[in-house]
PDB file of C-alpha atoms in Angstrom:
ATOM      1  CA  MET F  17     -28.974  -6.347  16.712  1.00 44.00           C
ATOM      2  CA  GLN F  18     -30.048  -4.929  20.037  1.00 49.00           C
ATOM      3  CA  GLN F  19     -31.632  -1.472  20.076  1.00 60.00           C
ATOM      4  CA  THR F  20     -33.363  -2.254  16.767  1.00 74.00           C
ATOM      5  CA  ARG F  21     -36.102   0.153  17.539  1.00 76.00           C
ATOM      6  CA  GLU F  22     -33.735   3.045  18.057  1.00 75.00           C
ATOM      7  CA  ILE F  23     -31.755   2.014  14.972  1.00 79.00           C
ATOM      8  CA  ASN F  24     -34.929   2.033  12.797  1.00 77.00           C
ATOM      9  CA  ALA F  25     -35.906   5.412  14.186  1.00 78.00           C
ATOM     10  CA  LEU F  26     -32.433   6.772  13.155  1.00 80.00           C
ATOM     11  CA  PHE F  27     -32.892   5.226   9.758  1.00 81.00           C
ATOM     12  CA  THR F  28     -36.103   7.139   9.216  1.00 77.00           C
ATOM     13  CA  LEU F  29     -34.077  10.372   9.691  1.00 74.00           C
ATOM     14  CA  ILE F  30     -31.266   9.675   7.281  1.00 82.00           C
ATOM     15  CA  ASP F  31     -33.145  11.632   4.658  1.00 80.00           C
ATOM     16  CA  ASP F  32     -33.511  14.813   6.840  1.00 76.00           C
ATOM     17  CA  PRO F  33     -32.550  17.816   4.706  1.00 80.00           C
ATOM     18  CA  ASP F  34     -31.121  19.626   7.665  1.00 80.00           C
ATOM     19  CA  GLU F  35     -27.328  18.911   7.510  1.00 83.00           C
ATOM     20  CA  GLU F  36     -26.914  19.367  11.237  1.00 84.00           C
ATOM     21  CA  VAL F  37     -29.605  16.777  11.894  1.00 83.00           C
ATOM     22  CA  TYR F  38     -28.042  14.405   9.392  1.00 83.00           C
ATOM     23  CA  ALA F  39     -24.709  14.893  10.931  1.00 86.00           C
ATOM     24  CA  THR F  40     -26.025  13.955  14.318  1.00 87.00           C
ATOM     25  CA  ILE F  41     -27.847  10.910  12.999  1.00 84.00           C
ATOM     26  CA  SER F  42     -24.718   9.672  11.192  1.00 86.00           C
ATOM     27  CA  GLU F  43     -22.585  10.069  14.238  1.00 88.00           C
ATOM     28  CA  LYS F  44     -25.103   8.015  16.256  1.00 86.00           C
ATOM     29  CA  LEU F  45     -25.037   5.290  13.595  1.00 88.00           C
ATOM     30  CA  VAL F  46     -21.329   5.165  13.374  1.00 87.00           C
ATOM     31  CA  GLY F  47     -21.139   4.849  17.141  1.00 84.00           C
ATOM     32  CA  TYR F  48     -22.824   1.349  16.814  1.00 84.00           C
ATOM     33  CA  GLY F  49     -19.686   0.120  15.070  1.00 84.00           C
ATOM     34  CA  LYS F  50     -19.371  -2.363  12.161  1.00 84.00           C
ATOM     35  CA  GLY F  51     -22.160  -4.578  13.413  1.00 83.00           C
ATOM     36  CA  ILE F  52     -24.654  -2.221  12.000  1.00 87.00           C
ATOM     37  CA  ILE F  53     -23.213  -2.516   8.390  1.00 89.00           C
ATOM     38  CA  PRO F  54     -25.681  -5.413   7.397  1.00 88.00           C
ATOM     39  CA  ASN F  55     -28.667  -3.218   8.486  1.00 86.00           C
ATOM     40  CA  LEU F  56     -27.296  -0.304   6.467  1.00 89.00           C
ATOM     41  CA  GLU F  57     -26.770  -2.465   3.440  1.00 88.00           C
ATOM     42  CA  HIS F  58     -30.276  -3.757   3.688  1.00 87.00           C
ATOM     43  CA  LEU F  59     -31.559  -0.213   3.983  1.00 86.00           C
ATOM     44  CA  TRP F  60     -29.530   0.748   0.794  1.00 89.00           C
ATOM     45  CA  GLU F  61     -31.000  -2.254  -1.185  1.00 88.00           C
ATOM     46  CA  THR F  62     -34.519  -1.230  -0.189  1.00 86.00           C
ATOM     47  CA  THR F  63     -34.141   2.509  -1.005  1.00 85.00           C
ATOM     48  CA  LEU F  64     -34.772   3.931  -4.431  1.00 82.00           C
ATOM     49  CA  ASN F  65     -33.629   7.499  -3.554  1.00 85.00           C
ATOM     50  CA  GLU F  66     -30.072   7.980  -4.883  1.00 87.00           C
ATOM     51  CA  ASP F  67     -29.251  10.748  -2.388  1.00 87.00           C
ATOM     52  CA  ILE F  68     -30.215   8.626   0.519  1.00 86.00           C
ATOM     53  CA  GLN F  69     -28.175   5.717  -0.934  1.00 90.00           C
ATOM     54  CA  GLU F  70     -25.110   8.090  -1.163  1.00 89.00           C
ATOM     55  CA  ARG F  71     -25.649   8.996   2.589  1.00 90.00           C
ATOM     56  CA  ILE F  72     -25.817   5.311   3.537  1.00 90.00           C
ATOM     57  CA  GLU F  73     -22.652   4.526   1.473  1.00 90.00           C
ATOM     58  CA  MET F  74     -20.812   7.460   3.317  1.00 90.00           C
ATOM     59  CA  ILE F  75     -21.916   6.012   6.724  1.00 91.00           C
ATOM     60  CA  ILE F  76     -20.594   2.648   5.751  1.00 93.00           C
ATOM     61  CA  HIS F  77     -17.421   4.106   4.501  1.00 93.00           C
ATOM     62  CA  ARG F  78     -16.864   5.863   7.792  1.00 93.00           C
ATOM     63  CA  LEU F  79     -17.333   2.644   9.630  1.00 93.00           C
ATOM     64  CA  HIS F  80     -14.808   0.812   7.634  1.00 94.00           C
ATOM     65  CA  TYR F  81     -12.401   3.813   7.799  1.00 95.00           C
ATOM     66  CA  GLY F  82     -12.712   3.794  11.556  1.00 93.00           C
ATOM     67  CA  ASP F  83     -11.716   0.082  11.630  1.00 94.00           C
ATOM     68  CA  LEU F  84      -8.761   0.833   9.246  1.00 96.00           C
ATOM     69  CA  VAL F  85      -7.522   3.676  11.521  1.00 96.00           C
ATOM     70  CA  HIS F  86      -7.553   1.218  14.468  1.00 95.00           C
ATOM     71  CA  ASP F  87      -5.663  -1.524  12.445  1.00 96.00           C
ATOM     72  CA  LEU F  88      -3.081   0.819  11.077  1.00 97.00           C
ATOM     73  CA  CYS F  89      -2.384   2.133  14.469  1.00 96.00           C
ATOM     74  CA  GLU F  90      -1.904  -1.336  15.758  1.00 96.00           C
ATOM     75  CA  TRP F  91       0.513  -1.998  12.929  1.00 97.00           C
ATOM     76  CA  ARG F  92       2.402   1.174  13.572  1.00 96.00           C
ATOM     77  CA  ASP F  93       2.722   0.338  17.300  1.00 95.00           C
ATOM     78  CA  SER F  94       3.805  -3.329  16.757  1.00 92.00           C
ATOM     79  CA  ALA F  95       7.359  -4.554  17.329  1.00 87.00           C
ATOM     80  CA  TYR F  96       7.761  -5.527  13.650  1.00 88.00           C
ATOM     81  CA  HIS F  97       6.128  -3.594  10.800  1.00 92.00           C
ATOM     82  CA  ASP F  98       5.509  -6.347   8.242  1.00 96.00           C
ATOM     83  CA  LEU F  99       5.587  -4.709   4.881  1.00 97.00           C
ATOM     84  CA  LEU F 100       3.122  -7.047   3.156  1.00 97.00           C
ATOM     85  CA  PHE F 101       0.568  -6.609   5.866  1.00 97.00           C
ATOM     86  CA  GLY F 102       0.948  -2.830   5.790  1.00 97.00           C
ATOM     87  CA  ALA F 103       0.454  -2.868   1.962  1.00 98.00           C
ATOM     88  CA  LEU F 104      -2.699  -5.006   2.416  1.00 98.00           C
ATOM     89  CA  LEU F 105      -4.049  -2.547   4.965  1.00 98.00           C
ATOM     90  CA  VAL F 106      -3.820   0.129   2.375  1.00 98.00           C
ATOM     91  CA  CYS F 107      -5.808  -2.080  -0.040  1.00 98.00           C
ATOM     92  CA  LYS F 108      -8.634  -2.118   2.543  1.00 97.00           C
ATOM     93  CA  PHE F 109      -9.144   1.602   2.279  1.00 97.00           C
ATOM     94  CA  GLN F 110     -10.841   1.009  -1.136  1.00 96.00           C
ATOM     95  CA  TYR F 111     -11.714  -2.715  -0.681  1.00 97.00           C
ATOM     96  CA  PRO F 112     -12.737  -3.156   2.947  1.00 95.00           C
ATOM     97  CA  ASP F 113     -13.986  -6.652   2.302  1.00 93.00           C
ATOM     98  CA  LEU F 114     -10.780  -7.829   0.816  1.00 95.00           C
ATOM     99  CA  HIS F 115      -9.957 -11.463   1.542  1.00 94.00           C
ATOM    100  CA  THR F 116      -6.228 -11.654   1.842  1.00 94.00           C
ATOM    101  CA  THR F 117      -5.745 -15.431   1.546  1.00 95.00           C
ATOM    102  CA  PRO F 118      -5.754 -15.426  -2.251  1.00 95.00           C
ATOM    103  CA  VAL F 119      -3.279 -12.616  -2.209  1.00 96.00           C
ATOM    104  CA  LEU F 120      -0.978 -14.498   0.016  1.00 96.00           C
ATOM    105  CA  GLN F 121      -1.327 -17.705  -2.061  1.00 96.00           C
ATOM    106  CA  ASP F 122      -0.397 -15.696  -5.234  1.00 95.00           C
ATOM    107  CA  ILE F 123       2.734 -14.283  -3.466  1.00 96.00           C
ATOM    108  CA  GLU F 124       3.710 -17.769  -2.266  1.00 97.00           C
ATOM    109  CA  LYS F 125       3.439 -19.157  -5.831  1.00 96.00           C
ATOM    110  CA  ILE F 126       5.968 -16.403  -6.946  1.00 96.00           C
ATOM    111  CA  ARG F 127       8.200 -16.928  -3.906  1.00 97.00           C
ATOM    112  CA  ARG F 128       8.237 -20.733  -4.394  1.00 97.00           C
ATOM    113  CA  ASN F 129       9.138 -20.445  -8.175  1.00 96.00           C
ATOM    114  CA  VAL F 130      12.027 -18.081  -7.293  1.00 97.00           C
ATOM    115  CA  TRP F 131      13.186 -20.245  -4.358  1.00 96.00           C
ATOM    116  CA  LEU F 132      13.413 -23.315  -6.724  1.00 96.00           C
ATOM    117  CA  GLU F 133      15.842 -21.462  -8.891  1.00 95.00           C
ATOM    118  CA  LEU F 134      18.015 -20.119  -6.132  1.00 94.00           C
ATOM    119  CA  ASN F 135      20.974 -21.746  -4.576  1.00 91.00           C
ATOM    120  CA  SER F 136      23.778 -20.674  -2.101  1.00 87.00           C
ATOM    121  CA  PHE F 137      26.345 -20.453  -4.915  1.00 93.00           C
ATOM    122  CA  LEU F 138      24.690 -17.654  -6.784  1.00 95.00           C
ATOM    123  CA  THR F 139      26.008 -14.061  -6.639  1.00 95.00           C
ATOM    124  CA  PRO F 140      23.768 -11.236  -5.558  1.00 96.00           C
ATOM    125  CA  LEU F 141      23.452 -10.223  -9.292  1.00 96.00           C
ATOM    126  CA  GLU F 142      22.573 -13.741 -10.252  1.00 97.00           C
ATOM    127  CA  GLN F 143      19.867 -13.871  -7.439  1.00 96.00           C
ATOM    128  CA  ALA F 144      18.457 -10.518  -8.799  1.00 97.00           C
ATOM    129  CA  ASN F 145      18.382 -11.955 -12.319  1.00 96.00           C
ATOM    130  CA  VAL F 146      16.415 -14.990 -11.192  1.00 97.00           C
ATOM    131  CA  LEU F 147      14.012 -12.866  -9.162  1.00 97.00           C
ATOM    132  CA  SER F 148      13.395 -10.387 -11.899  1.00 96.00           C
ATOM    133  CA  SER F 149      13.145 -13.093 -14.603  1.00 96.00           C
ATOM    134  CA  ILE F 150      10.477 -14.957 -12.600  1.00 96.00           C
ATOM    135  CA  MET F 151       8.567 -11.824 -11.686  1.00 96.00           C
ATOM    136  CA  TYR F 152       8.744  -9.850 -14.903  1.00 95.00           C
ATOM    137  CA  ASN F 153       9.063 -12.675 -17.550  1.00 94.00           C
ATOM    138  CA  TYR F 154       7.603 -15.811 -16.246  1.00 94.00           C
ATOM    139  CA  TYR F 155       4.837 -14.207 -14.113  1.00 94.00           C
ATOM    140  CA  ASN F 156       4.474 -11.371 -16.756  1.00 94.00           C
ATOM    141  CA  LEU F 157       4.336  -8.482 -14.281  1.00 96.00           C
ATOM    142  CA  LYS F 158       4.274  -5.291 -16.226  1.00 95.00           C
ATOM    143  CA  GLY F 159       5.648  -1.943 -15.054  1.00 93.00           C
ATOM    144  CA  ILE F 160       3.555   1.130 -15.983  1.00 93.00           C
ATOM    145  CA  GLU F 161       4.110   4.892 -15.667  1.00 91.00           C
ATOM    146  CA  THR F 162       2.911   6.296 -12.384  1.00 90.00           C
ATOM    147  CA  GLN F 163      -0.326   7.988 -13.060  1.00 89.00           C
ATOM    148  CA  TYR F 164      -3.025   9.182 -10.720  1.00 94.00           C
ATOM    149  CA  ASN F 165      -6.115   8.291 -12.609  1.00 92.00           C
ATOM    150  CA  ASN F 166      -6.415   4.603 -11.507  1.00 94.00           C
ATOM    151  CA  PRO F 167      -6.052   3.994  -7.817  1.00 96.00           C
ATOM    152  CA  ASP F 168      -5.878   0.176  -8.487  1.00 97.00           C
ATOM    153  CA  ASP F 169      -2.272   0.693  -9.628  1.00 96.00           C
ATOM    154  CA  PHE F 170      -1.323   1.315  -6.001  1.00 97.00           C
ATOM    155  CA  PHE F 171      -3.223  -1.650  -4.451  1.00 98.00           C
ATOM    156  CA  LEU F 172      -1.065  -4.762  -4.174  1.00 97.00           C
ATOM    157  CA  HIS F 173      -3.968  -7.225  -4.689  1.00 97.00           C
ATOM    158  CA  LYS F 174      -5.044  -5.508  -7.798  1.00 97.00           C
ATOM    159  CA  VAL F 175      -1.374  -5.354  -9.094  1.00 97.00           C
ATOM    160  CA  LEU F 176      -1.241  -9.163  -8.662  1.00 97.00           C
ATOM    161  CA  GLU F 177      -4.666  -9.567 -10.348  1.00 96.00           C
ATOM    162  CA  ALA F 178      -3.853  -7.416 -13.347  1.00 96.00           C
ATOM    163  CA  LYS F 179      -0.135  -8.203 -13.429  1.00 95.00           C
ATOM    164  CA  LYS F 180       0.732  -4.566 -13.793  1.00 95.00           C
ATOM    165  CA  GLY F 181       1.705  -1.972 -11.444  1.00 95.00           C
ATOM    166  CA  ASN F 182       3.638   1.343 -11.095  1.00 95.00           C
ATOM    167  CA  ALA F 183       7.103   1.789  -9.733  1.00 94.00           C
ATOM    168  CA  LEU F 184       6.038   1.880  -6.106  1.00 96.00           C
ATOM    169  CA  SER F 185       3.583  -0.924  -6.105  1.00 96.00           C
ATOM    170  CA  ASN F 186       5.997  -3.220  -8.117  1.00 96.00           C
ATOM    171  CA  GLY F 187       8.864  -2.138  -5.879  1.00 96.00           C
ATOM    172  CA  ILE F 188       6.951  -3.098  -2.742  1.00 97.00           C
ATOM    173  CA  LEU F 189       6.159  -6.514  -4.224  1.00 97.00           C
ATOM    174  CA  TYR F 190       9.776  -6.912  -5.167  1.00 97.00           C
ATOM    175  CA  GLN F 191      11.003  -6.068  -1.702  1.00 97.00           C
ATOM    176  CA  VAL F 192       8.458  -8.456  -0.190  1.00 97.00           C
ATOM    177  CA  MET F 193       9.831 -11.215  -2.361  1.00 97.00           C
ATOM    178  CA  CYS F 194      13.402 -10.287  -1.174  1.00 96.00           C
ATOM    179  CA  GLU F 195      12.461 -10.336   2.490  1.00 96.00           C
ATOM    180  CA  GLN F 196      10.783 -13.741   2.174  1.00 96.00           C
ATOM    181  CA  LEU F 197      13.762 -15.256   0.316  1.00 96.00           C
ATOM    182  CA  GLU F 198      16.170 -13.649   2.882  1.00 94.00           C
ATOM    183  CA  ILE F 199      17.852 -11.414   0.188  1.00 95.00           C
ATOM    184  CA  ASN F 200      19.318  -8.301   1.587  1.00 95.00           C
ATOM    185  CA  ALA F 201      17.661  -5.767  -0.743  1.00 96.00           C
ATOM    186  CA  ARG F 202      15.607  -2.779   0.199  1.00 96.00           C
ATOM    187  CA  ILE F 203      13.796   0.259  -1.351  1.00 97.00           C
ATOM    188  CA  ILE F 204      15.968   3.306  -0.870  1.00 96.00           C
ATOM    189  CA  ASN F 205      15.300   7.069  -0.683  1.00 91.00           C
ATOM    190  CA  ILE F 206      16.405   8.334  -4.240  1.00 90.00           C
ATOM    191  CA  PRO F 207      14.053  11.188  -5.123  1.00 85.00           C
ATOM    192  CA  GLN F 208      11.208  10.453  -7.652  1.00 83.00           C
ATOM    193  CA  GLN F 209      12.370   6.944  -8.121  1.00 87.00           C
ATOM    194  CA  CYS F 210      11.576   3.475  -6.618  1.00 92.00           C
ATOM    195  CA  ILE F 211      15.019   1.993  -6.622  1.00 95.00           C
ATOM    196  CA  ILE F 212      15.952  -1.286  -4.744  1.00 97.00           C
ATOM    197  CA  ALA F 213      19.519  -1.462  -3.389  1.00 97.00           C
ATOM    198  CA  PHE F 214      21.127  -4.830  -3.060  1.00 97.00           C
ATOM    199  CA  TYR F 215      23.292  -4.571   0.050  1.00 97.00           C
ATOM    200  CA  HIS F 216      26.207  -6.678   1.208  1.00 95.00           C
ATOM    201  CA  SER F 217      25.056  -9.537   3.507  1.00 91.00           C
ATOM    202  CA  ASP F 218      26.891  -7.924   6.438  1.00 91.00           C
ATOM    203  CA  TYR F 219      25.368  -4.406   6.046  1.00 92.00           C
ATOM    204  CA  ASP F 220      23.314  -3.315   9.076  1.00 89.00           C
ATOM    205  CA  PRO F 221      21.949   0.182   8.804  1.00 88.00           C
ATOM    206  CA  ALA F 222      21.713   0.415  12.605  1.00 85.00           C
ATOM    207  CA  THR F 223      25.332   0.010  13.205  1.00 90.00           C
ATOM    208  CA  TYR F 224      27.277   0.713   9.902  1.00 90.00           C
ATOM    209  CA  LYS F 225      29.031   4.196   9.973  1.00 88.00           C
ATOM    210  CA  GLY F 226      30.889   4.342   6.682  1.00 90.00           C
ATOM    211  CA  PRO F 227      29.930   5.319   3.169  1.00 92.00           C
ATOM    212  CA  ILE F 228      26.822   3.418   2.392  1.00 94.00           C
ATOM    213  CA  GLN F 229      27.485   3.042  -1.311  1.00 93.00           C
ATOM    214  CA  ASP F 230      30.449   0.794  -0.263  1.00 94.00           C
ATOM    215  CA  LYS F 231      27.895  -1.716   1.013  1.00 95.00           C
ATOM    216  CA  ILE F 232      25.753  -1.686  -2.094  1.00 96.00           C
ATOM    217  CA  HIS F 233      26.437  -4.294  -4.919  1.00 97.00           C
ATOM    218  CA  PHE F 234      24.065  -2.746  -7.463  1.00 97.00           C
ATOM    219  CA  PHE F 235      20.590  -1.357  -7.818  1.00 97.00           C
ATOM    220  CA  VAL F 236      17.283  -2.545  -9.361  1.00 96.00           C
ATOM    221  CA  ASP F 237      14.418  -0.535 -10.854  1.00 94.00           C
ATOM    222  CA  GLY F 238      11.206  -1.605  -9.200  1.00 88.00           C
ATOM    223  CA  THR F 239       9.188  -0.951 -12.208  1.00 89.00           C
ATOM    224  CA  SER F 240      10.888  -3.365 -14.538  1.00 91.00           C
ATOM    225  CA  GLY F 241      13.414  -5.311 -12.492  1.00 93.00           C
ATOM    226  CA  GLN F 242      16.252  -3.957 -14.545  1.00 94.00           C
ATOM    227  CA  ALA F 243      19.677  -3.803 -12.766  1.00 95.00           C
ATOM    228  CA  PHE F 244      21.673  -0.529 -12.555  1.00 95.00           C
ATOM    229  CA  SER F 245      25.294   0.054 -11.638  1.00 96.00           C
ATOM    230  CA  HIS F 246      26.624   2.774  -9.301  1.00 95.00           C
ATOM    231  CA  ALA F 247      27.651   4.740 -12.411  1.00 95.00           C
ATOM    232  CA  ASP F 248      24.073   4.580 -13.738  1.00 94.00           C
ATOM    233  CA  ILE F 249      22.746   6.131 -10.415  1.00 94.00           C
ATOM    234  CA  GLU F 250      25.530   8.801 -10.419  1.00 93.00           C
ATOM    235  CA  ASN F 251      24.467   9.762 -14.027  1.00 93.00           C
ATOM    236  CA  TYR F 252      20.910  10.098 -12.833  1.00 92.00           C
ATOM    237  CA  PHE F 253      21.917  12.497 -10.128  1.00 91.00           C
ATOM    238  CA  LYS F 254      23.883  14.458 -12.637  1.00 91.00           C
ATOM    239  CA  ARG F 255      20.993  14.649 -15.119  1.00 92.00           C
ATOM    240  CA  SER F 256      18.567  15.731 -12.341  1.00 88.00           C
ATOM    241  CA  SER F 257      21.014  18.281 -10.960  1.00 88.00           C
ATOM    242  CA  VAL F 258      20.719  16.566  -7.549  1.00 86.00           C
ATOM    243  CA  GLU F 259      23.628  16.390  -5.198  1.00 86.00           C
ATOM    244  CA  PRO F 260      24.083  12.819  -4.011  1.00 85.00           C
ATOM    245  CA  SER F 261      23.496  12.380  -0.328  1.00 89.00           C
ATOM    246  CA  GLN F 262      24.251   9.444   2.029  1.00 91.00           C
ATOM    247  CA  ALA F 263      20.608   9.589   3.087  1.00 91.00           C
ATOM    248  CA  TYR F 264      19.459   8.542  -0.378  1.00 94.00           C
ATOM    249  CA  PHE F 265      21.184   5.251  -0.081  1.00 95.00           C
ATOM    250  CA  LYS F 266      19.752   4.234   3.289  1.00 94.00           C
ATOM    251  CA  PRO F 267      16.910   1.707   3.217  1.00 95.00           C
ATOM    252  CA  LYS F 268      13.469   3.121   3.702  1.00 95.00           C
ATOM    253  CA  SER F 269      11.768   1.724   6.774  1.00 95.00           C
ATOM    254  CA  HIS F 270       8.575  -0.218   6.234  1.00 96.00           C
ATOM    255  CA  LYS F 271       6.581   2.566   7.972  1.00 96.00           C
ATOM    256  CA  ARG F 272       7.998   5.126   5.483  1.00 96.00           C
ATOM    257  CA  ILE F 273       7.179   2.961   2.448  1.00 97.00           C
ATOM    258  CA  ILE F 274       3.550   2.534   3.578  1.00 98.00           C
ATOM    259  CA  GLN F 275       3.385   6.281   4.443  1.00 97.00           C
ATOM    260  CA  LEU F 276       4.723   7.033   0.876  1.00 97.00           C
ATOM    261  CA  LEU F 277       2.131   4.574  -0.522  1.00 97.00           C
ATOM    262  CA  LEU F 278      -0.721   6.335   1.283  1.00 98.00           C
ATOM    263  CA  SER F 279       0.539   9.759   0.284  1.00 97.00           C
ATOM    264  CA  GLU F 280       0.937   8.666  -3.478  1.00 97.00           C
ATOM    265  CA  LEU F 281      -2.469   6.984  -3.471  1.00 97.00           C
ATOM    266  CA  SER F 282      -4.154  10.178  -2.121  1.00 97.00           C
ATOM    267  CA  LYS F 283      -3.232  12.042  -5.430  1.00 97.00           C
ATOM    268  CA  CYS F 284      -5.785   9.831  -7.150  1.00 97.00           C
ATOM    269  CA  PHE F 285      -8.656  11.446  -5.403  1.00 96.00           C
ATOM    270  CA  THR F 286      -8.643  15.163  -6.332  1.00 93.00           C
ATOM    271  CA  ARG F 287     -12.101  15.540  -7.713  1.00 92.00           C
ATOM    272  CA  PRO F 288     -14.468  17.547  -5.369  1.00 92.00           C
ATOM    273  CA  SER F 289     -16.653  14.396  -4.901  1.00 88.00           C
ATOM    274  CA  ASN F 290     -13.608  12.356  -3.728  1.00 90.00           C
ATOM    275  CA  GLU F 291     -11.559  15.019  -1.816  1.00 93.00           C
ATOM    276  CA  TYR F 292     -12.694  13.468   1.480  1.00 94.00           C
ATOM    277  CA  LYS F 293     -10.814  10.290   0.529  1.00 96.00           C
ATOM    278  CA  GLN F 294      -7.672  12.272  -0.192  1.00 97.00           C
ATOM    279  CA  GLN F 295      -7.909  13.900   3.254  1.00 97.00           C
ATOM    280  CA  GLU F 296      -8.470  10.506   4.911  1.00 97.00           C
ATOM    281  CA  LEU F 297      -5.411   9.007   3.119  1.00 98.00           C
ATOM    282  CA  LEU F 298      -3.295  11.941   4.191  1.00 97.00           C
ATOM    283  CA  SER F 299      -4.550  11.574   7.789  1.00 97.00           C
ATOM    284  CA  LEU F 300      -3.598   7.886   7.667  1.00 97.00           C
ATOM    285  CA  ALA F 301      -0.104   8.845   6.372  1.00 97.00           C
ATOM    286  CA  GLU F 302       0.265  11.272   9.314  1.00 97.00           C
ATOM    287  CA  LEU F 303      -0.765   8.569  11.720  1.00 96.00           C
ATOM    288  CA  LEU F 304       2.546   6.767  11.031  1.00 95.00           C
ATOM    289  CA  ASP F 305       4.503   9.785  12.145  1.00 89.00           C
ATOM    290  CA  GLN F 306       2.974   9.524  15.610  1.00 74.00           C
TER     291      GLN F 306
END
């Protein structure tokens, strides 16, 4: 890199005990952009002091985070908010060096296996049964209770790797499959659940003005792929003492799904040492409102 002398001078001050001095040094280093990361990684490898290593790790994290903010803003401002790409951006919060090609290959394998079993004569319920059978039986995807002690449960590439995910991550994968297979099914807004509604082929949320339930064939639980009837959903509302609303049956936009994923993921970082990650994730979620 250019300005190597200045960078080396800044490196010698990373261990300064004065927090204000360190803050100034870290800001200058972050200002060099991602190109400085190899230098920082080399410094980390040749440093024995754990406190200095932590400071280096934080500077590297800030550099990756700045890139993620830029990429997420580009995704937000694009004409089409690709759900899979948005979910992979969330993965890069914790895994900034993630190579997406293996993930896309895994998803393509599942899509192709489902596609081979589909034909134009199947009913929507039969389509759902094929998709659920491939994902949850043949591919052995497991649904687990949503907990906040393992962030990997929210990262799509880790869900594919471990073949287990919570309701939201499995639901996102299910919707991605539906979109790639041109099945009109979307995650909806039912509180505390990740439910996918299978809509009539002519349903367009931008133009349809009648009762949305009339345009829904049935529902699928994103956790397990199990199908639910309208009566099942009505019973859920009764048990939860929640008044059904038309808004609950509208499809969530891709931006809102990714916003929810960021918000839920932030709940995994409540320890004092990780609170900065929680705030960063909530800031990323807020970016999608702008």
